[in-house]
Short mmCIF file of N, CA and C in Angstrom, two decimals:
data_model
loop_
_atom_site.label_atom_id
_atom_site.label_comp_id
_atom_site.label_asym_id
_atom_site.label_seq_id
_atom_site.Cartn_x
_atom_site.Cartn_y
_atom_site.Cartn_z
N MET A 1 149.12 28.54 178.05
CA MET A 1 148.32 27.99 176.76
C MET A 1 148.84 28.94 175.73
N GLU A 2 149.07 28.03 174.91
CA GLU A 2 149.49 28.07 173.32
C GLU A 2 148.47 28.74 172.57
N THR A 3 149.16 30.11 171.74
CA THR A 3 148.32 30.58 170.95
C THR A 3 148.18 30.14 169.69
N MET A 4 147.05 29.66 168.70
CA MET A 4 147.21 29.77 167.73
C MET A 4 147.54 30.34 166.64
N ASN A 5 148.38 29.64 165.82
CA ASN A 5 148.82 30.40 164.66
C ASN A 5 147.86 31.07 163.51
N PRO A 6 148.13 32.02 162.99
CA PRO A 6 147.49 32.72 162.37
C PRO A 6 146.65 32.27 161.61
N HIS A 7 147.65 30.95 160.87
CA HIS A 7 146.88 29.93 159.61
C HIS A 7 145.63 29.40 159.93
N HIS A 8 145.55 28.93 161.16
CA HIS A 8 144.84 27.98 161.93
C HIS A 8 143.78 29.10 162.24
N GLN A 9 143.94 30.46 162.77
CA GLN A 9 143.27 31.62 163.22
C GLN A 9 142.08 31.73 161.79
N ALA A 10 142.83 32.20 160.75
CA ALA A 10 142.19 32.06 159.37
C ALA A 10 140.85 31.04 159.05
N LEU A 11 141.34 29.84 159.41
CA LEU A 11 140.32 28.80 159.01
C LEU A 11 139.42 28.55 160.32
N GLU A 12 139.81 28.71 161.24
CA GLU A 12 138.88 28.95 162.19
C GLU A 12 137.45 29.84 162.10
N ALA A 13 138.05 31.06 161.91
CA ALA A 13 137.07 32.32 161.44
C ALA A 13 136.33 31.98 160.87
N GLU A 14 137.02 31.70 159.61
CA GLU A 14 135.98 30.92 158.58
C GLU A 14 135.07 29.91 158.54
N LEU A 15 135.33 28.94 159.20
CA LEU A 15 134.16 27.84 160.08
C LEU A 15 133.26 28.72 160.88
N ALA A 16 133.75 29.39 161.74
CA ALA A 16 132.94 30.25 162.48
C ALA A 16 131.44 30.79 161.26
N TRP A 17 131.99 31.71 160.31
CA TRP A 17 131.32 32.28 159.23
C TRP A 17 130.37 31.00 158.66
N LEU A 18 130.80 30.06 158.32
CA LEU A 18 129.71 28.73 157.91
C LEU A 18 129.04 28.30 158.72
N SER A 19 129.44 28.59 160.02
CA SER A 19 128.03 28.24 160.80
C SER A 19 127.31 29.30 161.07
N GLN A 20 127.37 30.51 161.26
CA GLN A 20 126.53 31.54 160.82
C GLN A 20 125.75 31.19 159.66
N VAL A 21 126.24 31.18 158.55
CA VAL A 21 125.27 31.13 157.35
C VAL A 21 124.71 30.06 157.23
N GLN A 22 124.80 28.67 157.89
CA GLN A 22 124.32 27.51 157.88
C GLN A 22 122.83 27.98 158.53
N GLU A 23 123.39 28.66 160.26
CA GLU A 23 121.89 29.00 160.74
C GLU A 23 120.89 30.06 159.97
N THR A 24 121.73 31.09 158.85
CA THR A 24 120.86 31.79 158.46
C THR A 24 120.01 30.94 157.37
N ALA A 25 120.70 30.10 156.71
CA ALA A 25 119.72 29.26 156.04
C ALA A 25 118.59 28.25 156.32
N PHE A 26 119.13 27.73 157.51
CA PHE A 26 118.29 27.03 158.32
C PHE A 26 116.91 27.85 158.68
N ALA A 27 117.00 29.01 159.04
CA ALA A 27 116.25 30.02 159.90
C ALA A 27 115.26 30.58 158.15
N ASN A 28 116.07 30.69 157.38
CA ASN A 28 115.49 31.09 155.97
C ASN A 28 114.64 29.53 155.55
N TYR A 29 115.02 28.51 155.46
CA TYR A 29 114.11 27.35 154.80
C TYR A 29 112.92 27.19 155.56
N PHE A 30 113.22 27.26 157.49
CA PHE A 30 112.17 27.22 157.95
C PHE A 30 111.50 28.57 158.62
N ALA A 31 111.35 29.39 157.64
CA ALA A 31 110.68 30.36 158.00
C ALA A 31 109.18 30.18 157.42
N THR A 32 108.60 30.62 158.79
CA THR A 32 107.02 30.61 158.14
C THR A 32 106.43 32.07 157.83
N GLU A 33 106.96 33.08 158.27
CA GLU A 33 106.30 34.41 157.86
C GLU A 33 107.23 34.78 157.07
N ALA A 34 106.60 35.58 155.69
CA ALA A 34 107.20 36.01 154.75
C ALA A 34 108.02 36.98 154.63
N GLY A 35 108.04 37.82 155.79
CA GLY A 35 109.18 38.78 155.97
C GLY A 35 110.16 38.28 156.73
N ALA A 36 109.93 36.97 157.40
CA ALA A 36 111.13 36.69 158.59
C ALA A 36 112.55 36.33 157.80
N LEU A 37 112.41 36.45 156.70
CA LEU A 37 114.00 36.03 155.84
C LEU A 37 115.61 36.59 156.45
N GLN A 38 116.15 36.02 157.01
CA GLN A 38 117.52 36.33 157.73
C GLN A 38 118.71 37.03 156.49
N VAL A 39 119.23 37.97 157.00
CA VAL A 39 120.45 38.31 156.26
C VAL A 39 121.58 37.54 156.32
N LEU A 40 122.42 37.29 155.02
CA LEU A 40 123.35 36.80 155.13
C LEU A 40 124.82 36.84 156.04
N PRO A 41 125.14 36.75 156.76
CA PRO A 41 126.38 37.43 157.45
C PRO A 41 127.55 37.62 156.75
N ALA A 42 128.40 38.79 156.44
CA ALA A 42 129.40 39.17 155.60
C ALA A 42 130.61 38.05 156.25
N ALA A 43 131.06 37.53 155.13
CA ALA A 43 132.08 37.13 155.19
C ALA A 43 133.58 37.32 155.94
N PRO A 44 134.31 36.61 156.59
CA PRO A 44 135.72 37.67 157.33
C PRO A 44 136.77 37.73 156.31
N ASN A 45 137.32 38.78 156.53
CA ASN A 45 138.29 39.22 155.91
C ASN A 45 139.53 38.20 157.01
N PRO A 46 140.52 36.91 156.02
CA PRO A 46 140.84 36.49 156.46
C PRO A 46 142.31 37.19 156.74
N GLU A 47 143.10 37.13 157.94
CA GLU A 47 144.43 37.98 158.06
C GLU A 47 145.17 37.81 156.70
N PRO A 48 145.74 39.02 156.60
CA PRO A 48 147.00 38.97 155.01
C PRO A 48 148.28 38.33 155.63
N GLY A 49 148.65 37.68 154.62
CA GLY A 49 149.84 36.80 154.95
C GLY A 49 149.39 34.99 155.08
N THR A 50 148.51 35.18 155.08
CA THR A 50 148.15 33.53 155.84
C THR A 50 148.08 32.80 154.76
N HIS A 51 148.00 31.37 154.68
CA HIS A 51 147.85 30.69 153.61
C HIS A 51 146.84 30.94 152.79
N TYR A 52 145.24 30.82 153.70
CA TYR A 52 144.04 30.73 153.65
C TYR A 52 144.00 32.14 152.40
N ALA A 53 144.34 33.30 153.01
CA ALA A 53 144.52 34.95 152.24
C ALA A 53 145.13 34.52 151.12
N ALA A 54 145.67 34.09 150.97
CA ALA A 54 146.47 33.75 149.58
C ALA A 54 145.94 33.20 148.93
N LEU A 55 145.27 32.13 148.68
CA LEU A 55 144.48 31.03 148.37
C LEU A 55 143.59 31.84 147.77
N LEU A 56 142.42 32.46 148.56
CA LEU A 56 141.81 33.51 148.18
C LEU A 56 142.03 34.43 146.96
N THR A 57 143.05 35.00 147.38
CA THR A 57 143.36 35.92 146.27
C THR A 57 143.81 35.30 145.16
N ARG A 58 144.55 34.29 145.07
CA ARG A 58 145.01 33.79 144.22
C ARG A 58 143.78 33.00 143.05
N TYR A 59 142.95 33.00 143.62
CA TYR A 59 141.87 31.97 142.86
C TYR A 59 140.68 32.98 142.57
N ALA A 60 140.89 34.08 143.18
CA ALA A 60 139.59 34.66 143.55
C ALA A 60 138.16 34.14 143.58
N LEU A 61 138.15 34.06 144.85
CA LEU A 61 137.23 32.67 145.37
C LEU A 61 136.52 33.79 146.14
N GLY A 62 135.07 33.67 145.46
CA GLY A 62 134.23 34.59 146.08
C GLY A 62 133.28 33.69 147.29
N PRO A 63 132.60 34.35 148.08
CA PRO A 63 131.61 33.78 149.16
C PRO A 63 130.77 32.22 149.06
N ALA A 64 130.25 32.01 147.93
CA ALA A 64 129.87 30.85 147.35
C ALA A 64 131.08 29.89 147.38
N GLU A 65 132.32 30.17 146.81
CA GLU A 65 133.50 29.07 146.79
C GLU A 65 133.96 29.10 148.48
N ARG A 66 134.02 30.05 148.54
CA ARG A 66 134.47 29.86 150.33
C ARG A 66 133.70 28.98 150.94
N LEU A 67 132.59 28.93 150.85
CA LEU A 67 131.74 28.11 151.94
C LEU A 67 131.64 26.75 151.34
N ALA A 68 131.93 26.50 149.77
CA ALA A 68 132.14 25.27 149.64
C ALA A 68 133.50 24.43 150.31
N LEU A 69 134.36 25.44 150.01
CA LEU A 69 135.24 25.01 150.57
C LEU A 69 135.53 24.29 152.32
N MET A 70 134.77 25.34 152.78
CA MET A 70 134.64 25.14 153.92
C MET A 70 133.92 24.14 154.62
N LEU A 71 132.57 23.71 153.79
CA LEU A 71 131.71 22.71 154.20
C LEU A 71 132.31 21.16 153.88
N ALA A 72 133.22 21.38 153.40
CA ALA A 72 134.17 20.14 152.38
C ALA A 72 135.21 19.84 153.93
N LEU A 73 135.75 20.79 154.49
CA LEU A 73 136.74 20.89 155.32
C LEU A 73 136.16 20.62 156.65
N ALA A 74 134.67 21.09 156.86
CA ALA A 74 134.09 20.98 158.37
C ALA A 74 134.40 19.52 158.92
N PRO A 75 133.85 18.27 158.11
CA PRO A 75 133.43 17.16 158.67
C PRO A 75 134.97 16.43 158.98
N HIS A 76 136.27 17.13 158.67
CA HIS A 76 137.33 16.83 159.10
C HIS A 76 138.05 17.66 160.27
N TRP A 77 137.51 19.17 160.59
CA TRP A 77 138.23 19.90 161.34
C TRP A 77 137.87 20.29 162.91
N GLN A 78 135.99 20.50 162.33
CA GLN A 78 135.11 20.59 162.85
C GLN A 78 133.83 20.20 162.83
N PRO A 79 133.68 18.52 163.07
CA PRO A 79 132.60 17.92 162.40
C PRO A 79 131.22 18.12 163.37
N GLU A 80 131.45 18.99 164.44
CA GLU A 80 130.15 19.02 165.36
C GLU A 80 129.51 20.39 164.54
N LEU A 81 130.16 21.48 163.84
CA LEU A 81 129.52 22.00 162.93
C LEU A 81 128.78 21.86 161.99
N LEU A 82 128.26 20.36 161.59
CA LEU A 82 127.62 20.02 160.55
C LEU A 82 126.28 19.43 161.23
N ASP A 83 126.52 19.12 162.52
CA ASP A 83 125.40 18.11 163.27
C ASP A 83 123.96 19.00 162.90
N ILE A 84 123.99 20.53 162.58
CA ILE A 84 122.92 20.74 162.28
C ILE A 84 121.76 19.87 161.13
N TYR A 85 122.33 19.18 160.38
CA TYR A 85 122.18 18.85 158.86
C TYR A 85 121.06 17.29 159.68
N PHE A 86 121.58 16.97 161.10
CA PHE A 86 120.97 15.75 161.23
C PHE A 86 119.38 16.11 161.57
N HIS A 87 119.16 17.35 161.49
CA HIS A 87 117.66 17.80 161.85
C HIS A 87 116.71 17.00 161.38
N LYS A 88 115.72 16.13 162.24
CA LYS A 88 114.81 15.10 161.53
C LYS A 88 113.38 16.30 161.12
N ASN A 89 113.22 15.46 159.97
CA ASN A 89 111.76 15.80 159.16
C ASN A 89 110.87 14.75 160.09
N GLU A 90 109.54 15.73 161.07
CA GLU A 90 108.93 14.84 161.75
C GLU A 90 107.65 14.53 161.12
N MET A 91 107.53 14.57 159.86
CA MET A 91 106.72 14.25 159.06
C MET A 91 106.71 13.14 158.78
N TYR A 92 107.79 12.88 158.23
CA TYR A 92 108.39 11.37 157.86
C TYR A 92 109.31 10.55 158.58
N ASP A 93 109.49 11.28 159.53
CA ASP A 93 110.36 10.39 160.76
C ASP A 93 111.46 9.84 160.49
N ARG A 94 112.20 11.08 159.37
CA ARG A 94 113.60 10.92 158.71
C ARG A 94 114.68 11.85 158.57
N GLY A 95 115.47 11.95 158.42
CA GLY A 95 116.48 13.00 157.63
C GLY A 95 115.52 13.73 156.76
N PHE A 96 116.16 15.45 156.69
CA PHE A 96 115.24 15.87 155.29
C PHE A 96 116.11 15.65 154.26
N SER A 97 115.57 15.22 152.87
CA SER A 97 116.43 14.46 151.55
C SER A 97 117.33 15.61 151.00
N GLU A 98 116.72 17.03 151.13
CA GLU A 98 117.32 18.30 150.67
C GLU A 98 118.44 18.83 151.30
N PHE A 99 118.44 18.12 152.49
CA PHE A 99 120.29 18.33 153.40
C PHE A 99 120.95 17.79 152.45
N GLY A 100 120.71 16.63 151.73
CA GLY A 100 122.05 15.73 151.50
C GLY A 100 123.06 15.08 152.36
N GLY A 101 124.19 14.75 152.12
CA GLY A 101 124.82 14.41 153.18
C GLY A 101 124.39 12.70 153.14
N PHE A 102 125.58 12.29 153.58
CA PHE A 102 125.74 10.71 154.50
C PHE A 102 126.72 10.93 155.76
N THR A 103 126.33 9.63 156.33
CA THR A 103 127.22 9.09 157.53
C THR A 103 128.03 8.18 156.89
N ALA A 104 129.48 8.40 156.84
CA ALA A 104 130.53 7.31 156.73
C ALA A 104 130.82 6.10 157.32
N GLN A 105 131.38 5.13 157.02
CA GLN A 105 131.58 4.28 157.70
C GLN A 105 132.53 4.12 158.89
N TYR A 106 133.33 5.08 158.65
CA TYR A 106 134.29 5.05 159.71
C TYR A 106 134.23 7.11 160.33
N HIS A 107 133.08 7.81 159.95
CA HIS A 107 133.07 8.96 160.59
C HIS A 107 131.65 8.98 160.93
N GLY A 108 131.25 9.10 162.05
CA GLY A 108 130.32 9.38 162.86
C GLY A 108 129.76 10.66 162.59
N GLY A 109 129.88 11.74 162.08
CA GLY A 109 129.56 12.83 161.57
C GLY A 109 129.15 13.15 160.07
N PHE A 110 128.47 13.95 159.88
CA PHE A 110 127.47 14.03 159.05
C PHE A 110 128.64 14.69 157.86
N MET A 111 129.01 13.73 156.27
CA MET A 111 129.56 13.83 155.38
C MET A 111 128.62 14.42 154.25
N PRO A 112 128.72 15.96 154.17
CA PRO A 112 128.30 16.94 153.23
C PRO A 112 128.60 16.85 151.80
N THR A 113 127.16 16.68 150.89
CA THR A 113 127.24 16.38 149.18
C THR A 113 127.14 17.34 148.41
N GLY A 114 127.06 17.26 147.34
CA GLY A 114 126.81 18.36 146.48
C GLY A 114 125.26 18.93 146.76
N GLU A 115 124.37 18.31 147.21
CA GLU A 115 122.98 18.59 147.71
C GLU A 115 123.08 19.47 148.66
N THR A 116 124.18 19.31 149.37
CA THR A 116 124.30 19.76 150.80
C THR A 116 124.75 21.58 150.60
N LEU A 117 125.56 21.22 149.44
CA LEU A 117 126.09 22.92 149.07
C LEU A 117 125.10 23.45 148.48
N ARG A 118 124.02 23.00 147.70
CA ARG A 118 123.05 23.30 146.91
C ARG A 118 121.90 23.92 148.41
N PHE A 119 121.73 23.51 148.91
CA PHE A 119 120.89 23.53 150.21
C PHE A 119 121.14 24.75 150.90
N LEU A 120 122.65 25.11 151.09
CA LEU A 120 123.51 25.86 151.81
C LEU A 120 122.94 27.05 151.00
N LEU A 121 123.94 26.75 150.06
CA LEU A 121 123.85 28.44 149.11
C LEU A 121 122.48 28.80 148.74
N VAL A 122 121.68 28.25 148.22
CA VAL A 122 120.60 28.70 147.84
C VAL A 122 119.75 29.39 149.13
N HIS A 123 119.42 28.46 150.23
CA HIS A 123 118.86 29.18 151.32
C HIS A 123 119.48 30.35 152.36
N ALA A 124 120.77 30.24 152.02
CA ALA A 124 121.33 31.45 152.10
C ALA A 124 121.58 33.24 151.50
N GLY A 125 121.02 32.63 150.21
CA GLY A 125 120.62 33.66 149.25
C GLY A 125 121.88 34.51 148.48
N LEU A 126 122.57 33.07 148.10
CA LEU A 126 123.91 32.87 147.58
C LEU A 126 123.74 32.81 146.37
N ALA A 127 122.83 32.03 146.30
CA ALA A 127 122.97 31.20 144.28
C ALA A 127 121.64 30.66 144.12
N TRP A 128 121.28 30.46 143.13
CA TRP A 128 120.09 29.50 142.67
C TRP A 128 120.33 28.31 142.24
N PRO A 129 119.64 27.41 142.45
CA PRO A 129 119.92 25.75 142.36
C PRO A 129 120.53 25.42 141.08
N GLY A 130 120.75 25.96 139.89
CA GLY A 130 121.37 25.93 138.97
C GLY A 130 122.93 26.46 139.00
N GLU A 131 122.95 27.44 139.40
CA GLU A 131 124.05 28.22 140.01
C GLU A 131 125.08 27.34 140.56
N VAL A 132 124.61 26.41 141.69
CA VAL A 132 125.31 25.52 142.76
C VAL A 132 126.56 24.48 141.57
N VAL A 133 125.47 23.90 140.50
CA VAL A 133 126.08 23.08 139.22
C VAL A 133 127.13 23.59 138.52
N GLU A 134 127.31 25.14 138.13
CA GLU A 134 128.01 25.60 137.76
C GLU A 134 128.89 25.95 138.46
N LEU A 135 129.04 26.17 139.58
CA LEU A 135 130.19 26.71 140.40
C LEU A 135 131.39 25.60 140.89
N LEU A 136 131.06 24.48 140.44
CA LEU A 136 131.72 22.99 140.77
C LEU A 136 132.38 22.36 139.31
N GLN A 137 132.25 22.88 138.21
CA GLN A 137 132.71 23.13 136.63
C GLN A 137 133.59 23.57 136.47
N HIS A 138 134.31 23.35 135.28
CA HIS A 138 135.21 23.96 134.77
C HIS A 138 134.48 25.09 133.70
N PRO A 139 135.08 25.77 133.71
CA PRO A 139 136.16 26.97 134.19
C PRO A 139 136.35 27.59 135.33
N ARG A 140 135.37 27.32 136.34
CA ARG A 140 135.41 28.19 137.32
C ARG A 140 136.35 27.30 138.59
N PRO A 141 136.93 28.09 139.44
CA PRO A 141 138.29 27.85 140.24
C PRO A 141 138.58 26.40 140.91
N LEU A 142 137.04 26.49 141.20
CA LEU A 142 136.84 25.33 142.80
C LEU A 142 137.20 24.02 141.81
N ALA A 143 136.67 23.76 140.27
CA ALA A 143 136.89 22.76 139.32
C ALA A 143 138.24 22.55 138.21
N ALA A 144 138.52 23.77 137.97
CA ALA A 144 139.41 23.86 137.21
C ALA A 144 140.84 23.88 137.74
N GLN A 145 140.96 24.33 139.00
CA GLN A 145 142.32 23.78 139.91
C GLN A 145 142.94 22.85 140.08
N PRO A 146 142.42 21.52 140.23
CA PRO A 146 140.96 21.53 140.97
C PRO A 146 141.12 21.74 142.37
N LEU A 147 140.36 22.38 143.46
CA LEU A 147 140.22 22.69 144.51
C LEU A 147 139.43 22.02 145.19
N LEU A 148 138.23 21.44 144.67
CA LEU A 148 137.33 20.63 145.30
C LEU A 148 136.62 19.92 143.89
N THR A 149 136.53 18.72 144.31
CA THR A 149 135.47 17.92 143.36
C THR A 149 134.74 16.96 144.19
N VAL A 150 133.31 16.90 143.20
CA VAL A 150 132.46 16.41 143.70
C VAL A 150 132.42 14.45 143.20
N GLY A 151 132.37 13.91 143.96
CA GLY A 151 132.39 12.35 143.50
C GLY A 151 131.41 11.91 143.83
N PRO A 152 131.41 10.18 143.63
CA PRO A 152 130.29 9.60 143.87
C PRO A 152 129.94 9.22 145.88
N VAL A 153 128.96 9.30 145.73
CA VAL A 153 128.85 9.09 147.50
C VAL A 153 128.78 7.64 147.29
#
């Protein structure tokens, strides 16, 4: 069996972290007891010398920016990670509006939007709602480079 190259391993580790953060955000969102909030898992340290580690260093990306990048990458690299957003709101017999996202014409999985990022960061305890908008605006690195843009759905 062929071993994965270190560049792919760095992305796989970051996507695994995204999955843990999503589980934390969902647990916090659906928590029914005041003291039941989950603590955000620490971000992995990418292997030095990988392209991803260089990107993080070059643009000084913090946890919120890293999650934004992984949320954008996930539908194309590991779409099953985003199936959690298909959770159904039993009260209205439909998906939760606050999760954002959509399904595309030629992609059967969940496609995240800015609302998805907002849900994730707010309920994981990484940002207040207004901070998410700032994260995606100039002069912040994601928008200034541009590493990530939010387009129309």
